Coordinates of C-alpha atoms and ligand atoms in Angstrom, one line a residue:
M1 CA 0.0 0.0 0.0
M2 CA 1.2 3.5 -0.8
T3 CA 1.0 5.6 2.3
H4 CA 0.2 9.3 2.2
L5 CA 2.9 11.3 4.0
I6 CA 1.4 14.2 6.0
D7 CA 4.2 16.8 5.5
G8 CA 4.4 18.9 8.7
K9 CA 7.0 21.2 7.3
Q10 CA 4.9 22.2 4.3
L11 CA 1.7 22.5 6.3
S12 CA 3.5 24.6 9.0
D13 CA 4.7 26.9 6.2
Q14 CA 1.1 27.5 5.3
V15 CA 0.1 28.2 8.9
L16 CA 3.1 30.6 9.2
L17 CA 1.9 32.5 6.1
E18 CA -1.5 32.9 7.8
V19 CA 0.2 34.1 11.0
A20 CA 2.3 36.6 9.0
S21 CA -0.7 38.1 7.4
E22 CA -2.5 38.3 10.7
V23 CA 0.6 40.1 12.2
A24 CA 0.5 42.5 9.3
L25 CA -3.2 43.2 9.9
L26 CA -2.7 43.8 13.6
K27 CA 0.2 46.2 12.8
G28 CA -1.7 48.0 10.1
E29 CA -5.1 48.3 11.8
H30 CA -4.2 48.5 15.5
D31 CA -0.5 49.6 15.5
M32 CA 0.1 46.4 17.5
V33 CA 3.1 44.1 17.1
P34 CA 2.1 40.7 18.6
T35 CA 4.9 39.9 21.0
L36 CA 5.9 36.5 22.5
A37 CA 7.9 36.4 25.7
V38 CA 9.8 33.1 26.3
V39 CA 11.2 32.2 29.7
L40 CA 13.9 29.6 29.9
V41 CA 15.2 28.5 33.3
G42 CA 18.4 26.5 33.4
E43 CA 20.5 25.0 30.6
D44 CA 18.7 21.9 29.4
P45 CA 20.1 21.5 25.9
A46 CA 16.8 20.3 24.3
S47 CA 15.0 23.3 25.8
Q48 CA 17.6 25.7 24.5
V49 CA 17.0 24.3 21.0
Y50 CA 13.2 24.6 21.3
V51 CA 13.5 28.2 22.6
R52 CA 15.9 29.2 19.9
N53 CA 13.5 27.8 17.2
K54 CA 10.4 29.5 18.7
V55 CA 12.1 32.9 18.9
K56 CA 13.5 32.5 15.3
R57 CA 10.1 31.6 13.9
A58 CA 8.4 34.4 15.7
T59 CA 10.9 37.0 14.3
E60 CA 10.4 35.5 10.8
A61 CA 6.7 36.0 11.1
G62 CA 7.2 39.7 11.9
M63 CA 6.3 39.3 15.5
G64 CA 8.1 40.7 18.5
S65 CA 10.0 38.3 20.8
I66 CA 11.5 38.7 24.2
E67 CA 13.8 36.1 25.7
H68 CA 14.4 35.7 29.4
R69 CA 17.1 33.3 30.3
L70 CA 17.4 32.6 34.0
D71 CA 20.0 30.5 35.7
A72 CA 19.1 27.0 37.0
E73 CA 19.2 28.2 40.7
T74 CA 16.4 30.8 40.1
S75 CA 14.0 30.9 43.0
Q76 CA 10.2 30.5 42.7
N77 CA 9.8 34.1 43.9
T78 CA 12.1 35.5 41.2
L79 CA 10.3 33.5 38.5
N80 CA 6.9 34.6 39.9
E81 CA 8.0 38.2 39.9
L82 CA 9.1 38.0 36.3
I83 CA 5.8 36.4 35.2
D84 CA 3.9 39.1 37.1
Q85 CA 5.9 41.8 35.2
L86 CA 5.1 40.1 31.9
N87 CA 1.4 39.7 32.8
N88 CA 1.3 43.5 33.4
D89 CA 3.3 44.5 30.3
P90 CA 0.9 45.8 27.6
E91 CA 3.6 45.2 25.0
V92 CA 3.7 41.4 25.7
H93 CA 0.8 39.4 24.3
G94 CA 1.9 35.8 24.8
I95 CA 4.0 34.2 27.6
L96 CA 5.6 30.8 27.4
V97 CA 7.6 29.2 30.2
Q98 CA 9.7 26.4 28.7
L99 CA 9.1 23.1 30.4
P100 CA 10.4 21.1 32.1
L101 CA 11.5 23.4 34.9
P102 CA 14.3 22.5 37.4
S103 CA 12.9 20.3 40.1
H104 CA 12.9 22.9 42.9
L105 CA 10.3 24.9 40.9
D106 CA 6.6 24.1 41.0
E107 CA 5.4 23.8 37.4
D108 CA 1.7 24.0 38.5
V109 CA 2.3 27.2 40.4
V110 CA 4.1 28.7 37.5
I111 CA 1.5 27.7 34.9
A112 CA -1.3 29.1 37.1
S113 CA 0.5 32.4 37.6
I114 CA 0.5 33.2 33.8
H115 CA -2.5 35.4 32.8
P116 CA -5.0 33.1 31.0
A117 CA -5.3 35.6 28.1
K118 CA -1.5 35.4 27.6
D119 CA -1.2 31.6 28.1
V120 CA -0.1 30.7 24.6
D121 CA 0.7 27.1 25.7
G122 CA -2.9 26.7 26.8
F123 CA -1.9 25.0 30.0
H124 CA -3.6 27.4 32.5
P125 CA -6.4 25.7 34.5
L126 CA -8.9 28.2 33.0
N127 CA -7.9 27.3 29.5
V128 CA -7.9 23.6 30.3
G129 CA -11.4 23.9 31.7
A130 CA -12.6 25.9 28.7
L131 CA -11.3 23.3 26.3
A132 CA -12.8 20.4 28.3
S133 CA -16.2 22.2 28.2
G134 CA -16.0 23.0 24.5
R135 CA -15.6 26.8 24.9
P136 CA -13.2 29.0 22.9
S137 CA -9.8 29.1 24.5
L138 CA -6.1 29.1 23.9
V139 CA -5.6 25.4 22.9
P140 CA -2.3 23.6 23.6
C141 CA -0.1 23.8 20.5
T142 CA 0.9 20.2 19.8
P143 CA -2.7 18.8 19.7
Q144 CA -3.8 21.8 17.8
G145 CA -1.2 21.1 15.2
C146 CA -2.2 17.4 15.1
M147 CA -5.8 18.4 14.4
I148 CA -4.7 20.5 11.4
M149 CA -2.7 17.6 10.1
L150 CA -5.7 15.2 10.6
R151 CA -8.0 17.5 8.8
Q152 CA -5.8 17.3 5.7
V153 CA -6.7 13.6 5.4
H154 CA -10.2 13.7 7.1
P155 CA -11.9 17.0 6.5
D156 CA -14.8 15.5 8.4
L157 CA -13.7 13.6 11.5
S158 CA -17.2 12.8 12.7
G159 CA -17.7 9.2 13.8
K160 CA -14.0 8.2 13.5
N161 CA -12.7 5.7 16.1
V162 CA -9.5 7.2 17.5
V163 CA -7.0 5.8 20.0
V164 CA -4.7 8.4 21.7
V165 CA -1.8 6.6 23.3
G166 CA -0.6 8.8 26.2
R167 CA -2.6 10.8 28.7
S168 CA -0.2 13.7 29.5
N169 CA -1.7 17.2 30.3
I170 CA 0.2 18.7 27.4
V171 CA -0.5 16.2 24.6
G172 CA -2.8 13.2 25.3
K173 CA -5.6 14.8 27.3
P174 CA -6.1 18.0 25.2
M175 CA -5.8 15.8 22.0
A176 CA -8.6 13.7 23.2
A177 CA -10.7 16.8 24.1
L178 CA -10.2 18.2 20.6
L179 CA -11.1 14.9 18.9
L180 CA -14.2 14.6 21.0
Q181 CA -15.2 18.2 20.0
A182 CA -14.8 17.0 16.4
N183 CA -17.3 14.2 17.1
C184 CA -14.8 11.3 17.1
T185 CA -15.2 8.3 19.4
V186 CA -12.1 8.5 21.5
T187 CA -10.2 6.0 23.6
I188 CA -7.2 7.2 25.7
A189 CA -4.6 4.5 26.3
H190 CA -1.8 4.7 28.8
S191 CA 0.7 2.5 30.7
R192 CA -2.1 0.6 32.5
T193 CA -4.2 -0.1 29.5
R194 CA -4.9 -3.7 28.7
N195 CA -5.0 -5.1 25.1
I196 CA -3.6 -1.9 23.8
E197 CA -2.5 -3.4 20.5
T198 CA -6.0 -4.7 19.8
L199 CA -7.5 -1.3 20.7
C200 CA -5.1 0.4 18.2
R201 CA -5.8 -2.2 15.5
N202 CA -9.5 -1.4 15.6
A203 CA -8.9 2.4 15.3
D204 CA -9.4 4.6 12.2
I205 CA -6.8 7.0 13.6
V206 CA -4.0 6.4 16.1
V207 CA -2.2 9.3 17.8
A208 CA 1.0 8.2 19.5
A209 CA 2.3 10.4 22.4
V210 CA 4.1 7.9 24.5
G211 CA 7.8 9.0 24.7
R212 CA 9.1 5.6 23.7
A213 CA 11.2 5.2 20.6
E214 CA 9.4 3.2 17.8
F215 CA 7.0 1.7 20.3
I216 CA 4.1 1.2 17.9
N217 CA 4.7 -1.2 15.0
A218 CA 2.8 -2.3 11.9
D219 CA 1.0 -5.1 13.8
W220 CA -0.9 -2.5 15.8
I221 CA -2.3 -0.6 12.8
K222 CA -5.4 -1.4 10.8
P223 CA -4.6 -1.3 7.0
G224 CA -5.4 2.2 5.7
A225 CA -5.6 3.9 9.2
T226 CA -4.1 7.3 9.8
V227 CA -1.2 7.6 12.2
I228 CA 0.0 10.8 13.9
D229 CA 3.3 10.4 15.6
V230 CA 3.9 13.0 18.3
G231 CA 7.0 11.4 19.8
I232 CA 10.5 12.8 19.6
N233 CA 13.1 10.4 20.8
A234 CA 16.9 10.7 20.3
I235 CA 18.4 7.2 19.7
D236 CA 21.9 6.1 18.9
V237 CA 22.4 4.5 15.5
D238 CA 26.0 3.4 14.7
G239 CA 27.4 6.0 17.1
K240 CA 25.3 8.8 15.6
R241 CA 22.3 10.6 17.2
K242 CA 19.1 10.1 15.3
L243 CA 15.6 11.5 16.0
V244 CA 12.7 9.0 15.8
G245 CA 9.1 9.0 16.8
D246 CA 7.0 6.7 19.0
V247 CA 6.0 4.9 15.8
D248 CA 8.2 2.5 13.9
F249 CA 7.9 4.5 10.7
E250 CA 9.4 1.9 8.3
S251 CA 7.0 -0.8 9.1
V252 CA 3.9 1.3 9.9
A253 CA 4.2 3.2 6.5
Q254 CA 3.7 -0.2 4.8
V255 CA 0.1 -0.5 6.3
A256 CA -1.1 3.0 7.2
G257 CA -3.1 5.1 4.8
A258 CA -1.5 8.2 6.0
I259 CA 1.3 8.9 8.5
T260 CA 3.4 11.8 9.8
P261 CA 7.2 11.6 9.7
V262 CA 9.6 12.4 12.5
P263 CA 11.3 14.8 12.1
G264 CA 9.3 17.0 9.8
G265 CA 5.8 16.1 11.2
V266 CA 4.2 17.3 14.4
G267 CA 7.3 19.2 15.6
P268 CA 7.1 22.1 13.0
M269 CA 3.3 22.3 13.5
T270 CA 3.7 22.8 17.2
I271 CA 5.8 25.9 16.7
A272 CA 3.4 27.3 14.0
C273 CA 0.5 26.8 16.4
L274 CA 2.4 28.6 19.1
L275 CA 2.6 31.7 16.9
L276 CA -1.0 31.3 15.8
N277 CA -1.9 31.3 19.5
T278 CA 0.2 34.4 20.1
T279 CA -1.8 36.3 17.4
R280 CA -5.0 35.1 19.0
A281 CA -3.9 36.2 22.4
A282 CA -3.0 39.6 20.9
R283 CA -6.6 39.8 19.5
Y284 CA -8.1 38.9 22.9
Q285 CA -6.1 41.8 24.4
L286 CA -7.6 44.2 21.9
A287 CA -11.1 43.5 23.1
Ligands
NDP1 P1 4.7 12.0 29.0 O1 5.9 11.2 29.5 O2 4.2 13.1 29.9 O3 3.4 11.0 28.8 C1 3.6 9.8 28.2 C2 2.4 9.0 28.2 O4 2.6 7.7 27.6 C3 1.8 8.7 29.6 O5 0.4 9.0 29.7 C4 2.1 7.2 29.9 O6 1.2 6.5 30.6 C5 2.1 6.7 28.4 N1 2.9 5.5 28.3 C6 4.2 5.3 28.7 N2 4.5 4.0 28.5 C7 3.5 3.4 28.0 C8 3.3 2.1 27.6 N3 4.2 1.1 27.6 N4 2.0 1.8 27.0 C9 1.1 2.7 26.9 N5 1.2 4.0 27.3 C10 2.4 4.3 27.9 O7 5.0 12.5 27.6 P2 4.4 13.7 26.7 O8 3.0 13.5 26.5 O9 4.9 15.0 27.2 O10 5.2 13.5 25.3 C11 5.0 12.3 24.6 C12 6.0 12.3 23.4 O11 5.7 13.4 22.6 C13 7.5 12.4 23.8 O12 8.3 11.7 22.9 C14 7.7 13.9 23.7 O13 9.1 14.2 23.4 C15 6.9 14.2 22.4 N6 6.5 15.6 22.3 C16 6.6 16.1 21.1 C17 6.1 17.4 20.9 C18 6.2 17.9 19.5 O14 6.1 19.1 19.3 N7 6.3 17.1 18.5 C19 5.6 18.2 21.9 C20 5.4 17.5 23.2 C21 5.9 16.2 23.4 P3 0.9 6.8 32.2 O15 0.2 8.1 32.3 O16 0.1 5.7 32.7 O17 2.3 6.9 32.8

């Protein structure tokens, strides 16, 4: 079977074009430069790469960006004060605190301290509640990007059987909420799920957000099903570092009707949706 490759790079370029034209509108009509503030605590190498990419993309889209790099020993108070300052700064429209934080900092406290209208990650309890109850909100970027990718293949998702593997607050749960809103029948699988392979094999769509390299193979996938691979895992191949997803791409591409690659799939869509959220946050703040 010839699988359809859902190209996240190409699709994210389209989203970024929409973002750039919205930025131009906000500038032209409201003299407003949508601005994203990114806060990085510590020197985690992966987080540094993510932050660099986010800031670069924001600048390319014509947005303002502000980077705050704090050392790993930063206290909860200092971080809270910075977030307060960003909450009250009318020139800042979106605030992103790069996770994970060093272990002495309380992520829940930090997330709850970001103003919900500037919470471009969509992790604040008010935004989480709004999503769960189907009200407009700032939606977490990765599942939002997955939905755009899914709609390329399934413009109408109504009635599809979907298994989301993973139940984290940042991917699995909001993904399930968005699919439910789109009238899918959703099963959330996790580390305690029984017969997970059988569940996946019955699904029209499988979304993998597990954090385990090449965990899902072709035996788990119904012929013709759509597979969205959220995972990003660094593995060692012949002494070289390689990025792979949670799906064994080589085997699954033989049976799936459509599949996202890693890299070049969900990753670029996540950043594009972050910028989309920043323009939405800027609009909220005009109101
Ligand atoms: P978490 O570690 O927070 O969650 C992983 C989930 O997978 C948990 O719900 C866990 O279950 C479940 N799980 C673990 N092992 C198994 C198993 N053997 N069988 C079934 N379920 C299992 O990860 P995240 O949600 O944060 O991220 C998932 C992946 O997505 C990672 O590879 C991450 O790097 C990637 N990611 C990619 C992004 C992108 O932009 N492309 C953005 C965010 C994440 P339980 O709850 O029971 O422990």
